[in-house]
PDB file of C-alpha atoms in Angstrom:
ATOM      1  CA  MET U   1       0.000   0.000   0.000  1.00 36.00           C
ATOM      2  CA  ARG U   2       1.465   3.362  -1.026  1.00 36.00           C
ATOM      3  CA  LEU U   3       1.153   6.175   1.469  1.00 44.00           C
ATOM      4  CA  PHE U   4       0.792   9.808   0.461  1.00 38.00           C
ATOM      5  CA  PHE U   5       0.945  12.749   2.834  1.00 42.00           C
ATOM      6  CA  SER U   6       0.478  16.471   2.392  1.00 40.00           C
ATOM      7  CA  PHE U   7       3.044  18.404   4.385  1.00 38.00           C
ATOM      8  CA  GLY U   8       1.958  21.936   3.697  1.00 38.00           C
ATOM      9  CA  PHE U   9      -0.543  22.063   6.529  1.00 34.00           C
ATOM     10  CA  LEU U  10       1.898  20.608   9.022  1.00 35.00           C
ATOM     11  CA  PHE U  11       3.938  23.581   9.849  1.00 35.00           C
ATOM     12  CA  LEU U  12       1.944  26.711  10.674  1.00 35.00           C
ATOM     13  CA  SER U  13       2.006  27.547  14.459  1.00 36.00           C
ATOM     14  CA  ALA U  14       2.820  30.116  17.145  1.00 37.00           C
ATOM     15  CA  GLN U  15       6.432  30.191  18.312  1.00 42.00           C
ATOM     16  CA  SER U  16       7.948  30.237  21.801  1.00 41.00           C
ATOM     17  CA  LEU U  17      11.578  31.322  21.925  1.00 43.00           C
ATOM     18  CA  PHE U  18      13.958  30.795  24.855  1.00 45.00           C
ATOM     19  CA  ALA U  19      17.584  31.916  24.798  1.00 46.00           C
ATOM     20  CA  GLN U  20      20.754  30.167  25.904  1.00 46.00           C
ATOM     21  CA  ASP U  21      23.303  32.503  27.545  1.00 45.00           C
ATOM     22  CA  THR U  22      26.406  33.333  25.516  1.00 45.00           C
ATOM     23  CA  ALA U  23      28.505  36.444  24.982  1.00 49.00           C
ATOM     24  CA  VAL U  24      26.315  39.546  25.159  1.00 61.00           C
ATOM     25  CA  GLN U  25      25.515  41.205  21.840  1.00 79.00           C
ATOM     26  CA  LYS U  26      23.186  44.072  21.000  1.00 89.00           C
ATOM     27  CA  PRO U  27      19.656  42.822  20.198  1.00 94.00           C
ATOM     28  CA  PHE U  28      17.879  43.888  17.032  1.00 95.00           C
ATOM     29  CA  ILE U  29      14.279  43.842  15.842  1.00 95.00           C
ATOM     30  CA  LEU U  30      13.659  42.148  12.512  1.00 97.00           C
ATOM     31  CA  GLU U  31      11.911  44.739  10.370  1.00 96.00           C
ATOM     32  CA  ASN U  32      10.079  44.084   7.106  1.00 94.00           C
ATOM     33  CA  ASP U  33       8.949  46.723   4.625  1.00 94.00           C
ATOM     34  CA  ILE U  34       6.068  44.623   3.230  1.00 92.00           C
ATOM     35  CA  LEU U  35       3.404  47.171   4.167  1.00 93.00           C
ATOM     36  CA  THR U  36       5.054  49.810   1.973  1.00 95.00           C
ATOM     37  CA  HIS U  37       4.270  47.805  -1.180  1.00 97.00           C
ATOM     38  CA  LYS U  38       0.928  47.339  -2.874  1.00 97.00           C
ATOM     39  CA  ARG U  39       1.987  44.151  -4.665  1.00 98.00           C
ATOM     40  CA  ILE U  40       4.546  41.493  -3.690  1.00 98.00           C
ATOM     41  CA  VAL U  41       5.465  38.432  -5.756  1.00 98.00           C
ATOM     42  CA  PHE U  42       7.272  35.319  -4.500  1.00 98.00           C
ATOM     43  CA  GLN U  43       8.406  32.567  -6.828  1.00 98.00           C
ATOM     44  CA  ARG U  44       7.804  29.135  -5.280  1.00 98.00           C
ATOM     45  CA  ILE U  45       9.753  26.103  -6.436  1.00 98.00           C
ATOM     46  CA  GLN U  46       8.363  22.949  -4.840  1.00 97.00           C
ATOM     47  CA  GLN U  47      10.154  19.613  -4.849  1.00 97.00           C
ATOM     48  CA  GLN U  48       8.436  16.451  -3.615  1.00 96.00           C
ATOM     49  CA  TYR U  49      10.432  13.251  -3.458  1.00 97.00           C
ATOM     50  CA  LEU U  50      10.325   9.665  -2.255  1.00 96.00           C
ATOM     51  CA  THR U  51      13.434   7.660  -1.340  1.00 96.00           C
ATOM     52  CA  ASN U  52      13.939   4.061  -0.253  1.00 92.00           C
ATOM     53  CA  GLU U  53      15.988   2.841   2.720  1.00 89.00           C
ATOM     54  CA  ASN U  54      19.186   3.225   0.645  1.00 89.00           C
ATOM     55  CA  GLN U  55      18.365   6.886  -0.115  1.00 88.00           C
ATOM     56  CA  TYR U  56      17.679   6.026  -3.757  1.00 93.00           C
ATOM     57  CA  VAL U  57      15.170   8.435  -5.281  1.00 94.00           C
ATOM     58  CA  LEU U  58      12.046   6.552  -6.341  1.00 94.00           C
ATOM     59  CA  ASP U  59       9.924   9.544  -7.290  1.00 96.00           C
ATOM     60  CA  LEU U  60      10.597  13.254  -7.834  1.00 96.00           C
ATOM     61  CA  LYS U  61       8.223  16.062  -8.789  1.00 96.00           C
ATOM     62  CA  ILE U  62       9.187  19.714  -9.287  1.00 97.00           C
ATOM     63  CA  ASP U  63       6.687  22.528  -9.820  1.00 97.00           C
ATOM     64  CA  THR U  64       7.067  26.297 -10.085  1.00 98.00           C
ATOM     65  CA  SER U  65       4.342  28.762  -9.168  1.00 98.00           C
ATOM     66  CA  TYR U  66       4.044  32.380  -8.028  1.00 98.00           C
ATOM     67  CA  LEU U  67       2.535  33.580  -4.763  1.00 98.00           C
ATOM     68  CA  ILE U  68       1.169  37.084  -5.299  1.00 98.00           C
ATOM     69  CA  PHE U  69       0.062  39.467  -2.529  1.00 98.00           C
ATOM     70  CA  THR U  70      -2.143  42.423  -3.498  1.00 98.00           C
ATOM     71  CA  ARG U  71      -2.958  45.188  -1.026  1.00 98.00           C
ATOM     72  CA  ASN U  72      -6.523  46.266  -0.355  1.00 97.00           C
ATOM     73  CA  ASP U  73      -6.859  49.879  -1.574  1.00 95.00           C
ATOM     74  CA  LYS U  74      -9.041  50.754   1.418  1.00 94.00           C
ATOM     75  CA  ASN U  75      -6.918  49.050   4.096  1.00 96.00           C
ATOM     76  CA  LYS U  76      -3.123  49.019   3.871  1.00 95.00           C
ATOM     77  CA  PHE U  77      -2.947  46.235   6.477  1.00 97.00           C
ATOM     78  CA  GLU U  78      -5.041  43.828   4.388  1.00 98.00           C
ATOM     79  CA  TYR U  79      -3.759  41.778   1.442  1.00 98.00           C
ATOM     80  CA  THR U  80      -5.177  39.077  -0.806  1.00 98.00           C
ATOM     81  CA  ALA U  81      -2.750  36.257  -1.658  1.00 98.00           C
ATOM     82  CA  SER U  82      -3.098  33.576  -4.334  1.00 98.00           C
ATOM     83  CA  TYR U  83      -0.931  31.127  -6.281  1.00 98.00           C
ATOM     84  CA  TYR U  84      -0.563  31.568 -10.055  1.00 98.00           C
ATOM     85  CA  ALA U  85       1.319  29.906 -12.905  1.00 98.00           C
ATOM     86  CA  ASP U  86       2.909  33.203 -13.997  1.00 98.00           C
ATOM     87  CA  GLU U  87       4.445  36.193 -12.246  1.00 97.00           C
ATOM     88  CA  GLU U  88       1.767  38.567 -13.562  1.00 97.00           C
ATOM     89  CA  GLY U  89      -1.086  36.589 -12.031  1.00 97.00           C
ATOM     90  CA  LYS U  90      -2.908  36.020 -15.290  1.00 97.00           C
ATOM     91  CA  LYS U  91      -2.608  32.239 -15.570  1.00 97.00           C
ATOM     92  CA  ALA U  92      -4.163  29.788 -13.127  1.00 96.00           C
ATOM     93  CA  PHE U  93      -1.857  27.248 -11.488  1.00 97.00           C
ATOM     94  CA  ASN U  94      -3.592  23.898 -11.850  1.00 94.00           C
ATOM     95  CA  LYS U  95      -1.584  21.842  -9.358  1.00 94.00           C
ATOM     96  CA  LEU U  96      -3.211  23.174  -6.209  1.00 94.00           C
ATOM     97  CA  SER U  97      -5.165  21.491  -3.443  1.00 90.00           C
ATOM     98  CA  ASP U  98      -8.779  22.529  -2.856  1.00 91.00           C
ATOM     99  CA  ILE U  99      -7.558  24.609   0.085  1.00 92.00           C
ATOM    100  CA  GLU U 100      -4.860  26.400  -1.927  1.00 93.00           C
ATOM    101  CA  LYS U 101      -7.356  27.300  -4.647  1.00 95.00           C
ATOM    102  CA  ILE U 102      -9.145  29.655  -2.236  1.00 96.00           C
ATOM    103  CA  PRO U 103      -7.537  33.139  -2.112  1.00 97.00           C
ATOM    104  CA  PHE U 104      -6.176  34.109   1.309  1.00 98.00           C
ATOM    105  CA  ILE U 105      -7.475  37.416   2.627  1.00 98.00           C
ATOM    106  CA  LEU U 106      -4.900  38.366   5.260  1.00 98.00           C
ATOM    107  CA  LYS U 107      -4.649  41.057   7.886  1.00 98.00           C
ATOM    108  CA  PHE U 108      -1.177  42.195   9.050  1.00 98.00           C
ATOM    109  CA  ASN U 109      -0.112  44.142  12.124  1.00 97.00           C
ATOM    110  CA  THR U 110       2.154  47.203  11.970  1.00 96.00           C
ATOM    111  CA  GLN U 111       5.271  44.985  12.198  1.00 96.00           C
ATOM    112  CA  GLY U 112       4.343  42.882   9.172  1.00 96.00           C
ATOM    113  CA  LYS U 113       3.168  39.745  10.951  1.00 96.00           C
ATOM    114  CA  ILE U 114      -0.093  38.056   9.904  1.00 97.00           C
ATOM    115  CA  THR U 115      -2.750  38.361  12.623  1.00 97.00           C
ATOM    116  CA  GLN U 116      -5.935  37.178  10.900  1.00 98.00           C
ATOM    117  CA  LEU U 117      -7.236  35.084   8.028  1.00 98.00           C
ATOM    118  CA  VAL U 118     -10.262  37.225   7.243  1.00 98.00           C
ATOM    119  CA  ASN U 119     -12.130  34.655   5.121  1.00 98.00           C
ATOM    120  CA  TRP U 120     -11.349  31.733   7.429  1.00 98.00           C
ATOM    121  CA  LYS U 121     -14.879  30.310   7.321  1.00 97.00           C
ATOM    122  CA  LEU U 122     -14.460  29.336   3.664  1.00 97.00           C
ATOM    123  CA  PHE U 123     -11.467  27.203   4.653  1.00 96.00           C
ATOM    124  CA  ARG U 124     -13.319  25.813   7.681  1.00 96.00           C
ATOM    125  CA  ASP U 125     -16.078  24.549   5.408  1.00 96.00           C
ATOM    126  CA  GLU U 126     -13.537  22.759   3.190  1.00 94.00           C
ATOM    127  CA  PHE U 127     -11.956  21.058   6.196  1.00 92.00           C
ATOM    128  CA  MET U 128     -15.398  20.042   7.424  1.00 93.00           C
ATOM    129  CA  LYS U 129     -16.060  18.332   4.097  1.00 92.00           C
ATOM    130  CA  GLY U 130     -12.883  16.355   4.608  1.00 88.00           C
ATOM    131  CA  ILE U 131     -13.723  15.052   8.065  1.00 88.00           C
ATOM    132  CA  SER U 132     -17.309  14.319   6.983  1.00 91.00           C
ATOM    133  CA  ASN U 133     -15.916  12.139   4.198  1.00 88.00           C
ATOM    134  CA  GLN U 134     -13.748  10.324   6.742  1.00 82.00           C
ATOM    135  CA  VAL U 135     -16.808   9.528   8.861  1.00 85.00           C
ATOM    136  CA  ARG U 136     -18.680   8.161   5.847  1.00 87.00           C
ATOM    137  CA  ALA U 137     -15.654   6.004   4.996  1.00 81.00           C
ATOM    138  CA  ASN U 138     -15.513   4.716   8.605  1.00 79.00           C
ATOM    139  CA  LEU U 139     -12.083   6.327   9.072  1.00 73.00           C
ATOM    140  CA  MET U 140     -13.315   8.574  11.891  1.00 79.00           C
ATOM    141  CA  THR U 141     -15.690   7.908  14.774  1.00 83.00           C
ATOM    142  CA  ALA U 142     -18.679  10.100  15.561  1.00 87.00           C
ATOM    143  CA  THR U 143     -16.963  11.199  18.779  1.00 88.00           C
ATOM    144  CA  ASP U 144     -13.815  12.293  16.927  1.00 84.00           C
ATOM    145  CA  PHE U 145     -15.995  14.066  14.381  1.00 88.00           C
ATOM    146  CA  GLU U 146     -17.688  16.152  17.076  1.00 91.00           C
ATOM    147  CA  PHE U 147     -14.297  16.979  18.624  1.00 88.00           C
ATOM    148  CA  ASN U 148     -12.861  18.125  15.287  1.00 86.00           C
ATOM    149  CA  LYS U 149     -16.038  20.024  14.422  1.00 91.00           C
ATOM    150  CA  THR U 150     -15.649  22.087  17.587  1.00 93.00           C
ATOM    151  CA  ARG U 151     -11.907  22.548  17.093  1.00 89.00           C
ATOM    152  CA  LEU U 152     -12.324  23.770  13.535  1.00 92.00           C
ATOM    153  CA  ASN U 153     -14.763  26.516  14.510  1.00 96.00           C
ATOM    154  CA  ASN U 154     -11.860  28.773  15.463  1.00 95.00           C
ATOM    155  CA  GLU U 155     -10.121  31.337  13.262  1.00 97.00           C
ATOM    156  CA  ALA U 156      -6.655  30.837  14.760  1.00 93.00           C
ATOM    157  CA  VAL U 157      -6.833  27.062  14.273  1.00 90.00           C
ATOM    158  CA  ILE U 158      -8.039  27.387  10.677  1.00 94.00           C
ATOM    159  CA  ARG U 159      -5.405  30.029   9.923  1.00 94.00           C
ATOM    160  CA  ARG U 160      -2.623  27.695  10.996  1.00 89.00           C
ATOM    161  CA  MET U 161      -4.072  24.736   9.127  1.00 89.00           C
ATOM    162  CA  ALA U 162      -5.037  26.505   5.916  1.00 92.00           C
ATOM    163  CA  MET U 163      -2.207  28.898   5.248  1.00 89.00           C
ATOM    164  CA  ASP U 164       0.549  26.320   5.021  1.00 81.00           C
ATOM    165  CA  ASP U 165       3.797  28.214   4.433  1.00 91.00           C
ATOM    166  CA  VAL U 166       2.276  31.664   3.990  1.00 96.00           C
ATOM    167  CA  GLY U 167       2.273  32.451   7.698  1.00 93.00           C
ATOM    168  CA  TYR U 168       5.845  31.285   8.171  1.00 92.00           C
ATOM    169  CA  ILE U 169       7.125  33.596   5.447  1.00 96.00           C
ATOM    170  CA  PHE U 170       6.328  36.520   7.763  1.00 96.00           C
ATOM    171  CA  SER U 171       6.616  34.749  11.128  1.00 94.00           C
ATOM    172  CA  LEU U 172       9.893  36.396  12.228  1.00 96.00           C
ATOM    173  CA  ASN U 173       8.714  39.949  11.528  1.00 97.00           C
ATOM    174  CA  GLY U 174       8.830  42.156  14.621  1.00 96.00           C
ATOM    175  CA  ASP U 175      10.669  39.590  16.753  1.00 96.00           C
ATOM    176  CA  THR U 176      13.817  40.549  18.691  1.00 96.00           C
ATOM    177  CA  PHE U 177      17.042  38.579  18.142  1.00 96.00           C
ATOM    178  CA  ARG U 178      20.740  38.532  18.959  1.00 95.00           C
ATOM    179  CA  GLU U 179      23.257  36.992  16.600  1.00 94.00           C
ATOM    180  CA  ASP U 180      25.251  35.322  19.383  1.00 93.00           C
ATOM    181  CA  ILE U 181      22.309  33.329  20.781  1.00 94.00           C
ATOM    182  CA  GLU U 182      20.917  29.948  19.844  1.00 96.00           C
ATOM    183  CA  TYR U 183      17.195  29.944  20.525  1.00 96.00           C
ATOM    184  CA  LEU U 184      15.086  26.995  21.605  1.00 95.00           C
ATOM    185  CA  ARG U 185      11.713  26.865  19.926  1.00 90.00           C
ATOM    186  CA  MET U 186       8.683  24.711  20.703  1.00 86.00           C
ATOM    187  CA  LYS U 187       6.591  24.160  17.602  1.00 84.00           C
ATOM    188  CA  ALA U 188       3.138  22.629  17.162  1.00 79.00           C
ATOM    189  CA  VAL U 189       3.362  20.199  14.244  1.00 80.00           C
ATOM    190  CA  ARG U 190       0.304  18.494  12.805  1.00 80.00           C
ATOM    191  CA  SER U 191       0.608  14.727  12.566  1.00 86.00           C
ATOM    192  CA  PRO U 192       0.161  13.461   8.984  1.00 84.00           C
ATOM    193  CA  PHE U 193      -1.766  10.474  10.329  1.00 85.00           C
ATOM    194  CA  ASN U 194      -4.535  11.983  12.467  1.00 78.00           C
ATOM    195  CA  SER U 195      -4.140  15.785  12.103  1.00 73.00           C
ATOM    196  CA  GLN U 196      -3.514  16.234  15.832  1.00 77.00           C
ATOM    197  CA  ASP U 197      -0.703  18.488  17.086  1.00 80.00           C
ATOM    198  CA  LEU U 198       2.661  17.275  18.310  1.00 86.00           C
ATOM    199  CA  GLN U 199       4.722  19.713  20.386  1.00 87.00           C
ATOM    200  CA  ILE U 200       8.280  19.317  19.072  1.00 91.00           C
ATOM    201  CA  LEU U 201      11.245  21.145  20.573  1.00 94.00           C
ATOM    202  CA  GLY U 202      13.805  22.578  18.177  1.00 96.00           C
ATOM    203  CA  SER U 203      16.356  25.337  17.728  1.00 97.00           C
ATOM    204  CA  LEU U 204      16.881  28.527  15.742  1.00 97.00           C
ATOM    205  CA  LYS U 205      20.369  29.808  14.888  1.00 97.00           C
ATOM    206  CA  ILE U 206      21.462  33.071  13.282  1.00 97.00           C
ATOM    207  CA  SER U 207      24.623  33.500  11.208  1.00 96.00           C
ATOM    208  CA  ARG U 208      26.212  36.087   8.965  1.00 94.00           C
ATOM    209  CA  PRO U 209      27.883  34.771   5.789  1.00 93.00           C
ATOM    210  CA  PRO U 210      31.606  35.699   5.600  1.00 93.00           C
ATOM    211  CA  GLY U 211      32.260  38.907   3.744  1.00 92.00           C
ATOM    212  CA  THR U 212      28.675  40.184   3.944  1.00 92.00           C
ATOM    213  CA  LEU U 213      27.565  43.317   5.748  1.00 92.00           C
ATOM    214  CA  ASN U 214      23.758  43.248   5.619  1.00 95.00           C
ATOM    215  CA  THR U 215      22.871  39.557   5.135  1.00 97.00           C
ATOM    216  CA  LEU U 216      21.586  37.448   8.019  1.00 97.00           C
ATOM    217  CA  LEU U 217      20.735  33.758   7.761  1.00 98.00           C
ATOM    218  CA  PHE U 218      18.150  32.212  10.097  1.00 98.00           C
ATOM    219  CA  LYS U 219      17.985  28.417  10.311  1.00 97.00           C
ATOM    220  CA  ALA U 220      15.428  26.564  12.424  1.00 96.00           C
ATOM    221  CA  GLN U 221      14.977  22.835  12.920  1.00 96.00           C
ATOM    222  CA  ASN U 222      12.371  20.784  14.764  1.00 95.00           C
ATOM    223  CA  LYS U 223      13.048  17.049  14.817  1.00 95.00           C
ATOM    224  CA  ALA U 224      10.857  14.465  16.517  1.00 95.00           C
ATOM    225  CA  SER U 225      12.554  12.970  19.587  1.00 95.00           C
ATOM    226  CA  LYS U 226      11.973   9.520  21.060  1.00 95.00           C
ATOM    227  CA  PRO U 227       8.594  10.279  22.732  1.00 93.00           C
ATOM    228  CA  GLU U 228       7.204  11.831  19.534  1.00 95.00           C
ATOM    229  CA  LYS U 229       8.562   8.951  17.435  1.00 95.00           C
ATOM    230  CA  ILE U 230       6.782   6.425  19.658  1.00 95.00           C
ATOM    231  CA  GLU U 231       3.535   8.363  19.324  1.00 94.00           C
ATOM    232  CA  LEU U 232       3.960   8.718  15.556  1.00 95.00           C
ATOM    233  CA  LEU U 233       4.653   4.998  15.227  1.00 95.00           C
ATOM    234  CA  GLN U 234       1.378   4.097  16.887  1.00 94.00           C
ATOM    235  CA  GLN U 235      -0.515   6.684  14.835  1.00 92.00           C
ATOM    236  CA  CYS U 236       0.984   5.267  11.645  1.00 93.00           C
ATOM    237  CA  LYS U 237      -0.035   1.727  12.589  1.00 92.00           C
ATOM    238  CA  ASP U 238      -3.568   2.881  13.348  1.00 87.00           C
ATOM    239  CA  TYR U 239      -3.714   4.769  10.054  1.00 86.00           C
ATOM    240  CA  MET U 240      -2.500   1.771   8.057  1.00 88.00           C
ATOM    241  CA  ALA U 241      -4.984  -0.535   9.761  1.00 86.00           C
ATOM    242  CA  ALA U 242      -7.911   1.836   9.159  1.00 81.00           C
ATOM    243  CA  ASN U 243      -7.039   2.087   5.460  1.00 80.00           C
ATOM    244  CA  ASN U 244      -6.560  -1.659   4.944  1.00 78.00           C
ATOM    245  CA  SER U 245     -10.211  -2.583   4.506  1.00 73.00           C
ATOM    246  CA  GLU U 246      -9.337  -5.467   2.177  1.00 74.00           C
ATOM    247  CA  LYS U 247      -6.961  -6.959   4.787  1.00 76.00           C
ATOM    248  CA  VAL U 248      -4.062  -7.278   2.367  1.00 78.00           C
ATOM    249  CA  PHE U 249      -0.585  -8.074   3.688  1.00 78.00           C
ATOM    250  CA  GLN U 250       1.377  -5.032   4.851  1.00 81.00           C
ATOM    251  CA  THR U 251       5.003  -4.635   5.862  1.00 86.00           C
ATOM    252  CA  GLU U 252       5.374  -4.193   9.604  1.00 92.00           C
ATOM    253  CA  ILE U 253       6.016  -0.572  10.582  1.00 93.00           C
ATOM    254  CA  THR U 254       8.907  -0.419  13.060  1.00 94.00           C
ATOM    255  CA  ALA U 255      10.037   3.225  13.005  1.00 95.00           C
ATOM    256  CA  VAL U 256       8.604   6.638  12.097  1.00 96.00           C
ATOM    257  CA  GLY U 257      10.414   9.979  12.107  1.00 95.00           C
ATOM    258  CA  LEU U 258       9.421  13.571  11.373  1.00 95.00           C
ATOM    259  CA  ASN U 259      11.729  16.503  10.637  1.00 93.00           C
ATOM    260  CA  SER U 260      10.956  20.141   9.762  1.00 92.00           C
ATOM    261  CA  GLU U 261      13.473  22.832   8.793  1.00 94.00           C
ATOM    262  CA  GLN U 262      13.056  26.502   7.895  1.00 95.00           C
ATOM    263  CA  GLU U 263      15.726  28.789   6.472  1.00 97.00           C
ATOM    264  CA  TYR U 264      15.562  32.539   5.869  1.00 98.00           C
ATOM    265  CA  SER U 265      17.904  34.965   4.099  1.00 98.00           C
ATOM    266  CA  TYR U 266      17.301  38.519   5.320  1.00 98.00           C
ATOM    267  CA  ASN U 267      18.809  41.791   4.118  1.00 97.00           C
ATOM    268  CA  SER U 268      18.904  44.273   6.988  1.00 95.00           C
ATOM    269  CA  ALA U 269      19.585  47.288   4.734  1.00 96.00           C
ATOM    270  CA  GLN U 270      16.610  46.569   2.462  1.00 95.00           C
ATOM    271  CA  LYS U 271      14.539  45.241   5.407  1.00 96.00           C
ATOM    272  CA  ARG U 272      13.351  42.283   3.329  1.00 96.00           C
ATOM    273  CA  MET U 273      13.313  38.513   3.371  1.00 97.00           C
ATOM    274  CA  LEU U 274      14.903  37.708   0.033  1.00 97.00           C
ATOM    275  CA  TRP U 275      14.687  33.933   0.192  1.00 97.00           C
ATOM    276  CA  ILE U 276      12.892  31.384   2.403  1.00 98.00           C
ATOM    277  CA  LYS U 277      13.185  27.602   2.319  1.00 98.00           C
ATOM    278  CA  PHE U 278      10.942  25.069   4.050  1.00 95.00           C
ATOM    279  CA  SER U 279      11.911  21.400   4.150  1.00 94.00           C
ATOM    280  CA  ASP U 280       9.685  18.723   5.722  1.00 92.00           C
ATOM    281  CA  VAL U 281      10.473  15.020   5.763  1.00 94.00           C
ATOM    282  CA  ILE U 282       8.624  12.048   7.199  1.00 94.00           C
ATOM    283  CA  SER U 283      10.309   8.653   7.286  1.00 95.00           C
ATOM    284  CA  ILE U 284       8.654   5.260   7.671  1.00 95.00           C
ATOM    285  CA  ASN U 285      10.964   2.260   8.035  1.00 94.00           C
ATOM    286  CA  LEU U 286      13.798   4.437   6.615  1.00 90.00           C
ATOM    287  CA  GLN U 287      11.749   5.235   3.508  1.00 94.00           C
ATOM    288  CA  ALA U 288      11.451   9.015   3.329  1.00 96.00           C
ATOM    289  CA  ARG U 289       8.943  11.328   1.722  1.00 95.00           C
ATOM    290  CA  GLY U 290      10.053  14.937   1.527  1.00 95.00           C
ATOM    291  CA  ASN U 291       8.513  18.249   0.567  1.00 95.00           C
ATOM    292  CA  ILE U 292      10.857  21.203  -0.114  1.00 97.00           C
ATOM    293  CA  ARG U 293       9.540  24.674  -0.940  1.00 97.00           C
ATOM    294  CA  ASP U 294      11.809  27.548  -1.959  1.00 98.00           C
ATOM    295  CA  PHE U 295      10.272  31.025  -1.895  1.00 98.00           C
ATOM    296  CA  LYS U 296      12.260  33.778  -3.617  1.00 98.00           C
ATOM    297  CA  LEU U 297      11.259  37.433  -3.519  1.00 98.00           C
ATOM    298  CA  TYR U 298      10.634  37.908  -7.225  1.00 98.00           C
ATOM    299  CA  ASP U 299       9.059  41.329  -7.653  1.00 97.00           C
ATOM    300  CA  PHE U 300       7.290  44.127  -5.791  1.00 95.00           C
ATOM    301  CA  GLU U 301       5.796  47.540  -6.469  1.00 95.00           C
TER     302      GLU U 301
END
């Protein structure tokens, strides 16, 4: 049985940062000039791959699209964002999920961080269709349905689930950092097996490439530890059993891992994120399925 997972929804969450003491350095606030532009275009290159236990690539798909933000003429803090096949936003991109096909109407705060998904109820209704289908297919109990129905009637929950990478593009805006500190970060990660959150501890490091004056690199990683791996293993077994209605033979699942990384390239003189990379990998019995998304600031006006 071949297993497919969508990783986009896994990685949108609030962040908690704790610092480890090192040599004192002057803190700085990460500024972003997004609200000074009426139109912002990111090029997204997405790579999805499958490898076997020997790291041999069994499947590879690469797609390019453009994420375009357009400011509301009546409210400079509100933007509409959609994916397109071209940088001008004239051609539809056909390789989108039902969720991604809905335009995001987003509200920002003065520091350039997203605070609200204005049209969140449209996304809620799509998620409700999904869990209703699971109930009809006997993949979800009535009790779990009622729990998820209540959970999904919340803008903050839907924003995290629906926006995939969009929220993380702007997630560092307005935060205070020091270059000489490694930060610990607890991140809520949605399980690909039952959509419930796993709290995974990770780190965020800041570096300055040699010879550069204004470039800062941010690299964050959240990797499932032993307790999360045990929980993921059981969830995977339950998922496989629920989807094996014909009772065909399946390879025993002995190990499951989950790893999420985010990288940012920031120019402090221009006050812009020039490049962002998200990499998410789930492994089952050493077979890995990965989803890498590169966002490059392509154009703005």
